[in-house]
DNA sequence: AGTTAGCTGTTACAAATTTCACAGCGTTAA
DNA sequence: TTAACGCTGTGAAATTTGTAACAGCTAACT
């Protein structure tokens, strides 16, 4: 089974929407309703859901709970997402406190930093270890993904260290493209780039508006 | 001129790379070098750069400073990117401190929150106003984009308020798809979704590896 | 000056992604 | 029971995005 990047992203989004719908007591939902919430089209929703194998009902749509179960199974997060976070600066700490109340699903099992002042203590419920202990700790943690909130200069070195430990997934906030082996997946979140995009299109839309007048 | 979302994102990235190269004293760069740094192909780099109109030299490649100037002109950020930030929670404050030292290019002109304990003071060099003053403040700020770091429940209401004020671009961190008029550009950063994607593909890559054996 | 090597700009092609369109089905209502 | 409605699943078409290929050019070398 091979689903693209984009499809997986949308499926994750549908999962979130379905869990909201379930908690609201909704039992069935149509592709068109999901499409509106996800800002897509109904055809796209149906097509995306094909990859999970779940089939809806032509009259009632999708059973919310069943589809949610199916997606949870599809994402195979029986014990949720287990992660480590590297770099407990301002962004790292914001993420730690953000995920803390969601621990049952998104569990940051340990954080690491190179500054002694930040290590050896608990930040937002998470043990913060010295980066020297990375390899040792990872051995006992089993299969996890890594969240990189490091200065750009340190990111590549750390990525290499992580892949040497067998890490297969990295969520990278540093504005550099990491070079990793083919069997490692990297997702970049580049806030500055996103902001520039927004500014560019905002400019453009303002100009368009002016031209029309 | 109509450039896609993705092209603009990459151009923004090239801009960052070029500014690094310039500060390193490099005067010329080939499309292939940029491609490696940006994790793309040389053909894609050349194709992307077409939209800026800048032309390189078949023997030396691109003049770093000139191309950087051209990209700056293309992005039309003569006075940098001016923004307001709504929601000074943990993520909002991390962003404020992140952009503070980059103020000349990325200028967060004001922050807003609904909690009185967070307003009427300066956070990371940025005035934090009460959200009631939003409309008043925006009038004097001129053309800006908005960074939304609000709880998901509050995001749509705020987006509507912002578009009513004439805001044309929103960088949205809340995990909801905002409904805005056609002439407003929204870029979503959904950290949880990105993390789920990473976990999914990390799982898949581990499984692939097992199968090969 | 002429030749060469190697890069750019651009067109043509290929792949990926999205949308269309409709057969087929399950529920509902008569 | 049967008919009808409207949604799903999905092959096919359309669109978007990325890649390949190559003519043309320019600096460097002879
Ligand atoms: N803060 C934000 O809002 C924000 C926004 C966008 C992007 N980013 C990016 O995220 C990354 C982190 O940003 P930040 O603002 O949290 O930076 P920061 O300087 O506050 O934090 C970086 C942390 O990494 C630690 N560190 C440095 N080198 C290390 C190493 N080799 N091993 C382990 N730890 C090390 C530092 O001690 C520090 O705690 C940067 O790449 C930045 O560009 C941050
Ligand atoms: N913190 C993170 O690392 C993180 C990561 C991913 C996504 N997010 C998303 O970013 C958003 C903010 O996250 P956070 O952790 O900073 O939350 P937070 O609760 O720490 O901060 C939210 C802030 O918004 C303010 N606020 C609430 N309603 C408001 C209103 N109507 N007008 C103005 N201000 C209002 C609150 O007073 C608070 O200061 C959320 O949607 C969250 O899902 C955060």
Coordinates of C-alpha atoms (C1' of nucleotides) and ligand atoms in Angstrom, one line a residue:
Chain A
X1 CA 0.0 0.0 0.0
X2 CA 1.4 3.3 -1.0
X3 CA -0.3 6.5 0.0
X4 CA 1.2 9.9 -0.7
X5 CA 2.3 12.5 1.7
X6 CA -0.8 14.6 1.1
X7 CA -3.3 11.8 1.4
X8 CA -1.8 10.9 4.8
X9 CA -2.0 14.5 6.0
X10 CA -5.6 14.7 5.0
X11 CA -6.5 11.4 6.6
X12 CA -4.9 12.6 9.8
X13 CA -7.1 15.7 9.6
X14 CA -10.2 13.6 9.0
X15 CA -9.3 11.6 12.0
X16 CA -9.3 14.8 14.1
X17 CA -12.6 15.9 12.7
X18 CA -14.2 12.5 13.3
X19 CA -13.1 12.5 16.9
X20 CA -14.7 15.9 17.3
X21 CA -17.9 14.7 15.7
X22 CA -17.9 11.6 17.8
X23 CA -17.6 13.6 21.0
X24 CA -20.5 15.7 19.7
X25 CA -22.6 12.6 19.5
X26 CA -22.9 12.6 15.7
X27 CA -23.2 9.0 14.4
X28 CA -23.1 9.4 10.6
X29 CA -21.3 11.9 8.3
X30 CA -21.3 12.4 4.6
X31 CA -18.2 13.0 2.5
X32 CA -19.5 16.4 1.7
X33 CA -19.7 17.4 5.3
X34 CA -16.1 16.2 6.0
X35 CA -15.1 18.1 2.8
X36 CA -16.5 21.3 4.1
X37 CA -14.7 21.0 7.4
X38 CA -11.5 20.0 5.8
X39 CA -11.7 22.6 3.1
X40 CA -11.7 20.1 0.3
X41 CA -14.1 18.4 -2.1
X42 CA -16.3 15.4 -1.4
X43 CA -14.7 13.5 -4.2
X44 CA -11.3 14.0 -2.6
X45 CA -12.6 12.8 0.7
X46 CA -14.0 9.6 -0.8
X47 CA -10.9 9.0 -2.7
X48 CA -8.7 9.5 0.3
X49 CA -10.8 7.2 2.4
X50 CA -10.4 4.5 -0.2
X51 CA -6.8 3.8 0.9
X52 CA -8.1 2.9 4.4
X53 CA -10.4 0.3 2.9
X54 CA -13.3 1.5 5.0
X55 CA -16.6 1.6 3.1
X56 CA -19.4 3.9 3.7
X57 CA -23.1 3.5 3.3
X58 CA -24.7 5.0 0.2
X59 CA -27.6 6.3 2.1
X60 CA -26.2 7.4 5.5
X61 CA -22.6 8.2 4.7
X62 CA -19.9 7.0 7.0
X63 CA -20.4 5.7 10.5
X64 CA -18.4 8.1 12.6
X65 CA -17.2 5.7 15.3
X66 CA -16.4 2.9 12.8
X67 CA -14.5 5.2 10.5
X68 CA -12.6 6.7 13.4
X69 CA -11.6 3.2 14.5
X70 CA -10.6 2.3 11.0
X71 CA -8.4 5.4 10.8
X72 CA -6.8 4.7 14.2
X73 CA -6.1 1.2 13.0
X74 CA -4.7 2.6 9.7
X75 CA -2.4 4.9 11.5
X76 CA -1.5 2.0 13.7
X77 CA -1.0 4.1 16.8
X78 CA -2.1 1.5 19.2
X79 CA -0.1 3.1 22.0
X80 CA -0.2 6.6 20.4
X81 CA 2.7 8.5 19.0
X82 CA 5.9 8.1 21.0
X83 CA 8.5 10.8 20.5
X84 CA 11.6 12.5 21.8
X85 CA 12.2 16.2 21.6
X86 CA 15.7 17.6 21.0
X87 CA 16.3 21.2 22.0
X88 CA 14.4 22.7 25.0
X89 CA 14.5 26.3 23.9
X90 CA 11.4 28.5 23.7
X91 CA 9.8 26.5 20.9
X92 CA 10.7 23.1 22.4
X93 CA 9.2 24.1 25.7
X94 CA 6.0 25.4 24.1
X95 CA 5.6 22.0 22.4
X96 CA 6.3 20.1 25.6
X97 CA 3.5 22.0 27.4
X98 CA 1.2 21.7 24.3
X99 CA 1.5 17.9 24.2
X100 CA 1.5 17.3 27.9
X101 CA -2.3 17.2 28.3
X102 CA -2.5 15.0 25.2
X103 CA -0.1 12.5 26.7
X104 CA -2.3 9.5 26.1
X105 CA -2.1 10.0 22.3
X106 CA 1.1 12.0 21.8
X107 CA 3.7 11.0 24.3
X108 CA 7.0 12.9 24.5
X109 CA 9.0 10.3 26.4
X110 CA 12.1 12.4 27.0
X111 CA 13.6 15.8 26.0
X112 CA 17.3 16.6 25.5
X113 CA 19.4 19.7 25.6
X114 CA 23.1 20.5 25.6
X115 CA 22.8 23.2 28.2
X116 CA 23.4 21.9 31.7
X117 CA 21.0 24.5 33.2
X118 CA 18.1 22.9 31.3
X119 CA 18.9 19.3 31.9
X120 CA 18.4 17.0 34.9
X121 CA 14.9 18.3 35.6
X122 CA 11.3 17.9 34.5
X123 CA 9.9 20.4 32.0
X124 CA 6.1 20.2 31.5
X125 CA 6.0 16.7 32.8
X126 CA 8.9 15.5 30.6
X127 CA 12.3 14.4 31.8
X128 CA 14.9 16.6 30.3
X129 CA 18.2 14.8 29.8
X130 CA 21.6 15.9 28.7
X131 CA 22.2 15.3 25.0
X132 CA 25.2 13.1 25.9
X133 CA 22.7 10.5 27.1
X134 CA 20.8 10.5 23.9
X135 CA 22.1 7.2 22.6
X136 CA 21.7 5.5 25.9
X137 CA 18.2 6.7 26.5
X138 CA 17.0 5.8 23.0
X139 CA 18.1 2.2 23.5
X140 CA 15.5 1.8 26.2
X141 CA 12.7 3.8 24.6
X142 CA 12.0 1.6 21.6
X143 CA 10.5 2.9 18.4
X144 CA 10.0 6.6 18.5
X145 CA 10.1 9.7 16.3
X146 CA 12.1 12.8 16.9
X147 CA 11.1 16.4 17.1
X148 CA 14.0 18.7 16.3
X149 CA 13.8 22.2 17.9
X150 CA 17.5 23.0 17.7
X151 CA 19.4 26.0 16.2
X152 CA 19.8 25.5 12.5
X153 CA 23.6 24.9 12.9
X154 CA 23.1 21.9 15.1
X155 CA 20.3 20.3 13.3
X156 CA 22.2 18.3 10.7
X157 CA 24.6 16.8 13.1
X158 CA 21.8 15.8 15.4
X159 CA 19.8 14.3 12.5
X160 CA 22.7 12.1 11.7
X161 CA 23.1 11.0 15.3
X162 CA 19.4 10.2 15.4
X163 CA 19.4 8.1 12.3
X164 CA 22.4 6.3 13.5
X165 CA 20.3 5.3 16.5
X166 CA 17.6 3.9 14.2
X167 CA 15.2 6.8 14.3
X168 CA 13.0 6.6 11.2
X169 CA 11.0 9.8 11.4
X170 CA 11.9 13.5 12.2
X171 CA 9.8 16.5 12.6
X172 CA 12.2 19.3 11.9
X173 CA 11.6 22.9 12.9
X174 CA 15.0 24.2 12.0
X175 CA 15.2 26.0 8.6
X176 CA 17.6 23.6 7.0
X177 CA 16.9 20.6 4.8
X178 CA 18.3 17.6 6.5
X179 CA 20.3 14.9 4.6
X180 CA 19.2 11.5 5.9
X181 CA 19.1 8.0 4.5
X182 CA 16.2 7.0 2.2
X183 CA 14.6 5.0 4.9
X184 CA 14.1 8.0 7.1
X185 CA 11.1 10.3 6.7
X186 CA 11.6 14.0 7.4
X187 CA 8.8 16.6 7.7
X188 CA 9.9 20.2 7.8
X189 CA 7.9 23.0 9.5
X190 CA 9.5 26.2 8.4
X191 CA 7.6 29.0 10.1
X192 CA 9.6 31.8 8.5
X193 CA 9.0 30.4 5.0
X194 CA 5.3 30.1 5.7
X195 CA 5.1 33.6 6.9
X196 CA 6.8 34.9 3.8
X197 CA 4.3 32.9 1.7
X198 CA 1.5 34.5 3.5
X199 CA 2.9 38.0 3.1
X200 CA 3.5 37.4 -0.6
X201 CA 0.0 36.3 -1.4
X202 CA -1.5 38.9 0.9
X203 CA 0.4 41.5 -1.2
X204 CA -0.8 39.9 -4.4
X205 CA -4.4 39.8 -3.3
X206 CA -4.3 43.5 -2.3
X207 CA -2.8 44.4 -5.7
X208 CA -5.4 42.3 -7.5
X209 CA -8.1 44.1 -5.6
X210 CA -6.6 47.5 -6.6
X211 CA -6.5 46.5 -10.3
X212 CA -10.2 45.5 -10.4
X213 CA -11.2 48.9 -9.2
Chain B
X1 CA 2.0 36.6 -13.1
X2 CA 0.7 33.6 -11.3
X3 CA 3.1 31.4 -9.3
X4 CA 1.8 28.5 -7.4
X5 CA 2.0 28.1 -3.7
X6 CA 4.8 25.6 -3.9
X7 CA 6.9 27.7 -6.2
X8 CA 6.6 30.7 -3.8
X9 CA 7.6 28.5 -0.9
X10 CA 10.7 27.3 -2.7
X11 CA 11.6 30.8 -3.8
X12 CA 11.4 31.9 -0.2
X13 CA 13.8 29.1 0.7
X14 CA 16.2 30.0 -2.1
X15 CA 16.2 33.5 -0.7
X16 CA 17.2 32.2 2.7
X17 CA 20.0 30.1 1.2
X18 CA 21.3 33.0 -0.9
X19 CA 21.4 35.3 2.1
X20 CA 23.5 32.6 3.9
X21 CA 25.8 32.2 0.9
X22 CA 26.2 36.0 0.6
X23 CA 27.2 36.3 4.2
X24 CA 29.7 33.5 3.6
X25 CA 31.3 35.6 0.8
X26 CA 30.2 33.3 -2.1
X27 CA 29.6 35.4 -5.2
X28 CA 28.3 32.9 -7.7
X29 CA 26.2 29.7 -7.3
X30 CA 24.9 27.1 -9.7
X31 CA 21.4 25.8 -9.9
X32 CA 22.7 22.4 -8.9
X33 CA 24.2 23.7 -5.7
X34 CA 21.0 25.4 -4.7
X35 CA 19.1 22.2 -5.6
X36 CA 21.3 20.2 -3.2
X37 CA 20.8 22.7 -0.4
X38 CA 17.1 22.9 -1.0
X39 CA 16.6 19.2 -1.5
X40 CA 15.4 19.5 -5.1
X41 CA 16.6 19.2 -8.6
X42 CA 18.6 21.7 -10.7
X43 CA 15.8 21.7 -13.3
X44 CA 13.3 22.7 -10.7
X45 CA 15.5 25.5 -9.4
X46 CA 16.0 26.9 -12.8
X47 CA 12.3 26.6 -13.5
X48 CA 11.4 28.3 -10.2
X49 CA 13.7 31.1 -10.9
X50 CA 12.1 31.8 -14.2
X51 CA 9.1 33.4 -12.5
X52 CA 11.4 36.1 -11.0
X53 CA 12.7 37.0 -14.4
X54 CA 16.3 36.9 -13.2
X55 CA 18.7 35.4 -15.6
X56 CA 21.9 33.6 -14.7
X57 CA 25.1 33.3 -16.6
X58 CA 25.7 30.0 -18.5
X59 CA 29.3 29.8 -17.3
X60 CA 29.2 31.1 -13.8
X61 CA 25.7 30.4 -12.7
X62 CA 23.8 33.0 -10.7
X63 CA 25.3 36.0 -9.1
X64 CA 24.4 35.6 -5.4
X65 CA 23.9 39.2 -4.5
X66 CA 22.0 40.1 -7.7
X67 CA 19.7 37.1 -7.4
X68 CA 19.1 37.9 -3.8
X69 CA 18.2 41.4 -4.7
X70 CA 15.9 40.2 -7.4
X71 CA 14.1 37.8 -5.0
X72 CA 13.8 40.5 -2.4
X73 CA 12.2 42.7 -5.1
X74 CA 10.0 39.8 -6.2
X75 CA 8.7 39.3 -2.7
X76 CA 8.3 43.1 -2.5
X77 CA 9.1 43.3 1.2
X78 CA 10.8 46.7 0.9
X79 CA 10.1 47.3 4.6
X80 CA 10.1 43.6 5.5
X81 CA 7.1 41.6 6.6
X82 CA 4.8 43.4 9.0
X83 CA 2.5 41.3 11.1
X84 CA 0.3 41.2 14.1
X85 CA 0.1 38.2 16.4
X86 CA -3.1 37.1 18.1
X87 CA -2.9 35.0 21.2
X88 CA 0.1 35.3 23.5
X89 CA 0.0 31.8 24.9
X90 CA 3.0 29.6 25.0
X91 CA 3.3 29.3 21.2
X92 CA 2.6 33.0 20.6
X93 CA 5.3 34.0 23.1
X94 CA 7.8 31.6 21.5
X95 CA 7.2 33.2 18.2
X96 CA 7.5 36.7 19.6
X97 CA 10.9 36.0 21.0
X98 CA 11.9 34.1 17.8
X99 CA 11.1 37.1 15.6
X100 CA 12.4 39.8 17.9
X101 CA 16.0 39.6 16.8
X102 CA 14.9 39.5 13.2
X103 CA 12.8 42.6 13.6
X104 CA 14.3 44.4 10.6
X105 CA 12.8 41.8 8.2
X106 CA 10.0 40.3 10.2
X107 CA 8.3 42.9 12.3
X108 CA 5.6 41.9 14.7
X109 CA 4.1 45.3 15.2
X110 CA 1.6 44.3 18.0
X111 CA 0.3 41.3 19.8
X112 CA -3.2 40.8 21.2
X113 CA -4.8 38.7 23.9
X114 CA -8.1 38.5 25.7
X115 CA -6.6 37.9 29.1
X116 CA -6.0 41.1 31.1
X117 CA -3.0 39.6 32.8
X118 CA -1.2 39.4 29.5
X119 CA -2.1 42.7 28.0
X120 CA -0.9 46.3 28.6
X121 CA 2.7 45.2 28.7
X122 CA 5.7 44.4 26.5
X123 CA 6.4 40.8 25.6
X124 CA 9.7 40.2 23.8
X125 CA 9.8 43.8 22.7
X126 CA 6.3 43.7 21.4
X127 CA 3.4 45.7 22.7
X128 CA 0.6 43.4 23.9
X129 CA -2.8 45.0 23.6
X130 CA -6.2 43.8 24.7
X131 CA -8.1 42.1 21.9
X132 CA -10.8 44.8 22.2
X133 CA -8.4 47.3 20.7
X134 CA -7.8 45.1 17.6
X135 CA -9.8 47.1 15.1
X136 CA -8.5 50.4 16.5
X137 CA -4.9 49.4 16.3
X138 CA -5.2 47.8 12.9
X139 CA -6.4 51.1 11.4
X140 CA -3.1 52.8 12.2
X141 CA -0.8 49.8 11.4
X142 CA -1.5 49.8 7.6
X143 CA -1.1 46.6 5.6
X144 CA -0.1 43.6 7.7
X145 CA -0.6 39.9 7.9
X146 CA -1.9 38.1 11.0
X147 CA -0.4 35.2 12.9
X148 CA -3.1 33.2 14.7
X149 CA -1.9 31.4 17.9
X150 CA -5.3 31.0 19.5
X151 CA -7.3 28.1 20.9
X152 CA -9.1 26.3 18.1
X153 CA -12.5 27.4 19.3
X154 CA -11.6 31.1 19.0
X155 CA -9.8 30.9 15.7
X156 CA -12.8 31.2 13.2
X157 CA -14.3 34.2 15.0
X158 CA -11.0 36.0 15.1
X159 CA -10.4 35.2 11.4
X160 CA -13.7 36.8 10.5
X161 CA -12.9 39.8 12.6
X162 CA -9.5 40.1 10.9
X163 CA -10.8 39.9 7.4
X164 CA -13.4 42.5 8.2
X165 CA -10.5 44.8 9.0
X166 CA -9.0 44.2 5.6
X167 CA -6.4 41.6 6.5
X168 CA -5.4 39.6 3.4
X169 CA -3.1 37.0 4.9
X170 CA -3.3 34.7 7.9
X171 CA -0.7 32.2 9.2
X172 CA -2.9 29.9 11.3
X173 CA -1.5 27.6 14.0
X174 CA -4.9 26.4 15.3
X175 CA -6.0 23.0 14.0
X176 CA -9.1 24.3 12.2
X177 CA -9.6 25.2 8.5
X178 CA -10.7 28.8 8.5
X179 CA -13.5 30.0 6.2
X180 CA -12.4 33.3 4.7
X181 CA -13.3 35.3 1.6
X182 CA -11.6 34.4 -1.7
X183 CA -9.3 37.4 -1.5
X184 CA -7.7 36.3 1.7
X185 CA -4.8 33.8 1.8
X186 CA -4.5 31.3 4.7
X187 CA -1.6 29.2 5.4
X188 CA -2.1 26.5 8.0
X189 CA 0.6 25.0 10.2
X190 CA -0.8 22.0 12.0
X191 CA 1.9 20.6 14.2
X192 CA -0.2 17.6 15.4
X193 CA -1.0 16.6 11.8
X194 CA 2.7 16.8 10.8
X195 CA 3.7 14.7 13.8
X196 CA 1.1 12.1 12.8
X197 CA 2.5 12.0 9.3
X198 CA 6.0 11.5 10.6
X199 CA 4.9 8.7 12.9
X200 CA 3.0 7.1 10.0
X201 CA 5.8 7.1 7.6
X202 CA 8.3 6.1 10.3
X203 CA 6.2 3.1 11.0
X204 CA 5.9 2.3 7.4
X205 CA 9.7 2.6 6.8
X206 CA 10.4 0.3 9.7
X207 CA 8.0 -2.3 8.3
X208 CA 9.5 -2.0 4.9
X209 CA 12.9 -2.7 6.4
X210 CA 11.6 -5.8 8.2
X211 CA 10.1 -7.2 5.0
X212 CA 13.3 -6.9 3.1
X213 CA 15.1 -9.1 5.6
Chain C
dA1 C1' 40.1 34.2 -32.9
dG2 C1' 38.3 29.9 -32.6
dT3 C1' 37.2 26.0 -29.9
dT4 C1' 35.4 23.8 -26.0
dA5 C1' 33.0 22.5 -21.9
dG6 C1' 29.4 23.1 -19.2
dC7 C1' 25.6 25.7 -17.5
dT8 C1' 21.2 28.2 -18.3
dG9 C1' 16.4 29.0 -20.3
dT10 C1' 12.8 26.7 -22.1
dT11 C1' 10.1 23.6 -24.4
dA12 C1' 8.3 19.0 -24.5
dC13 C1' 7.3 15.2 -21.9
dA14 C1' 6.0 12.4 -17.7
dA15 C1' 4.2 11.8 -13.3
dA16 C1' 1.3 12.9 -9.6
dT17 C1' -2.8 14.8 -8.0
dT18 C1' -7.4 16.4 -8.3
dT19 C1' -11.9 16.6 -10.3
dC20 C1' -15.6 14.7 -13.0
dA21 C1' -19.2 11.7 -13.9
dC22 C1' -21.9 7.8 -13.4
dA23 C1' -23.0 2.9 -12.3
dG24 C1' -24.6 0.6 -8.4
dC25 C1' -26.4 0.3 -4.0
dG26 C1' -29.0 0.7 0.5
dT27 C1' -32.4 3.1 2.8
dT28 C1' -36.8 5.0 2.9
dA29 C1' -41.5 5.6 1.8
dA30 C1' -45.5 4.2 -0.4
Chain D
dT1 C1' -42.6 -5.3 -2.6
dT2 C1' -41.2 -2.0 -5.4
dA3 C1' -39.7 2.5 -6.8
dA4 C1' -37.0 6.4 -6.1
dC5 C1' -33.6 9.2 -4.3
dG6 C1' -29.1 10.5 -3.3
dC7 C1' -24.7 9.0 -1.7
dT8 C1' -20.7 6.0 -2.3
dG9 C1' -16.8 3.9 -5.0
dT10 C1' -14.1 4.3 -8.8
dG11 C1' -12.4 4.5 -13.7
dA12 C1' -11.4 8.2 -16.8
dA13 C1' -10.4 13.0 -17.8
dA14 C1' -8.3 17.2 -16.5
dT15 C1' -5.2 19.8 -14.2
dT16 C1' -1.1 20.6 -11.7
dT17 C1' 3.5 19.7 -10.7
dG18 C1' 8.0 17.9 -11.6
dT19 C1' 11.6 16.0 -14.9
dA20 C1' 14.2 15.5 -19.0
dA21 C1' 16.4 17.2 -22.9
dC22 C1' 18.6 20.2 -25.7
dA23 C1' 19.6 24.6 -28.2
dG24 C1' 22.2 28.5 -27.2
dC25 C1' 25.3 31.0 -24.8
dT26 C1' 29.4 32.6 -22.3
dA27 C1' 33.8 32.4 -19.9
dA28 C1' 38.1 30.2 -20.3
dC29 C1' 41.7 28.1 -22.8
dT30 C1' 44.6 27.4 -26.8
Ligands
LIG1 N1 10.9 29.8 18.8 C1 10.2 29.8 17.7 O1 9.1 30.3 17.8 C2 10.6 29.3 16.4 C3 9.8 29.5 15.3 C4 10.2 29.0 14.1 C5 11.4 28.3 13.9 N2 12.1 28.0 15.0 C6 13.3 27.2 14.9 O2 13.3 26.2 15.8 C7 14.6 26.0 16.3 C8 14.6 26.3 17.8 O3 14.2 27.6 18.0 P1 14.1 28.2 19.5 O4 13.6 29.5 19.4 O5 13.5 27.3 20.4 O6 15.7 28.3 19.8 P2 16.4 28.4 21.2 O7 17.7 29.0 21.0 O8 15.5 29.0 22.2 O9 16.5 26.9 21.6 C9 17.4 26.0 21.1 C10 17.8 25.0 22.2 O10 18.6 24.0 21.6 C11 19.7 23.8 22.6 N3 20.8 23.2 21.8 C12 21.7 23.9 21.1 N4 22.6 23.1 20.5 C13 22.3 21.8 21.0 C14 22.8 20.5 20.7 N5 23.9 20.3 20.0 N6 22.2 19.5 21.3 C15 21.2 19.7 22.1 N7 20.6 20.9 22.4 C16 21.2 21.9 21.8 C17 19.9 25.1 23.2 O11 20.6 24.9 24.5 C18 18.5 25.6 23.4 O12 17.9 25.2 24.5 C19 15.5 26.9 15.5 O13 16.0 26.2 14.4 C20 14.5 28.0 15.0 O14 14.9 28.5 13.8 C21 11.7 28.5 16.3
LIG2 N1 1.9 25.6 22.1 C1 2.3 24.8 21.0 O1 3.4 24.4 21.0 C2 1.3 24.5 19.9 C3 1.7 23.5 19.0 C4 0.8 23.2 18.0 C5 -0.3 23.9 17.8 N2 -0.7 24.8 18.7 C6 -1.9 25.6 18.5 O2 -1.7 26.9 18.6 C7 -2.8 27.5 19.3 C8 -2.3 28.2 20.6 O3 -1.6 27.3 21.4 P1 -1.0 27.7 22.8 O4 -0.3 26.5 23.3 O5 -0.2 28.9 22.6 O6 -2.3 27.9 23.6 P2 -2.4 28.8 24.9 O7 -3.7 28.4 25.6 O8 -1.2 28.8 25.7 O9 -2.6 30.3 24.3 C9 -3.7 30.7 23.8 C10 -3.8 32.2 24.0 O10 -4.9 32.8 23.3 C11 -5.6 33.7 24.2 N3 -7.0 33.8 23.8 C12 -8.0 32.9 23.9 N4 -9.1 33.4 23.4 C13 -8.8 34.5 22.8 C14 -9.5 35.5 22.1 N5 -10.8 35.3 21.8 N6 -8.9 36.6 21.7 C15 -7.6 36.8 22.0 N7 -6.9 36.0 22.7 C16 -7.5 34.8 23.1 C17 -5.4 33.1 25.6 O11 -5.6 34.1 26.6 C18 -4.0 32.5 25.5 O12 -3.1 33.5 25.9 C19 -3.8 26.4 19.6 O13 -4.7 26.4 18.6 C20 -2.9 25.2 19.5 O14 -3.7 24.1 19.1 C21 0.2 25.2 19.8

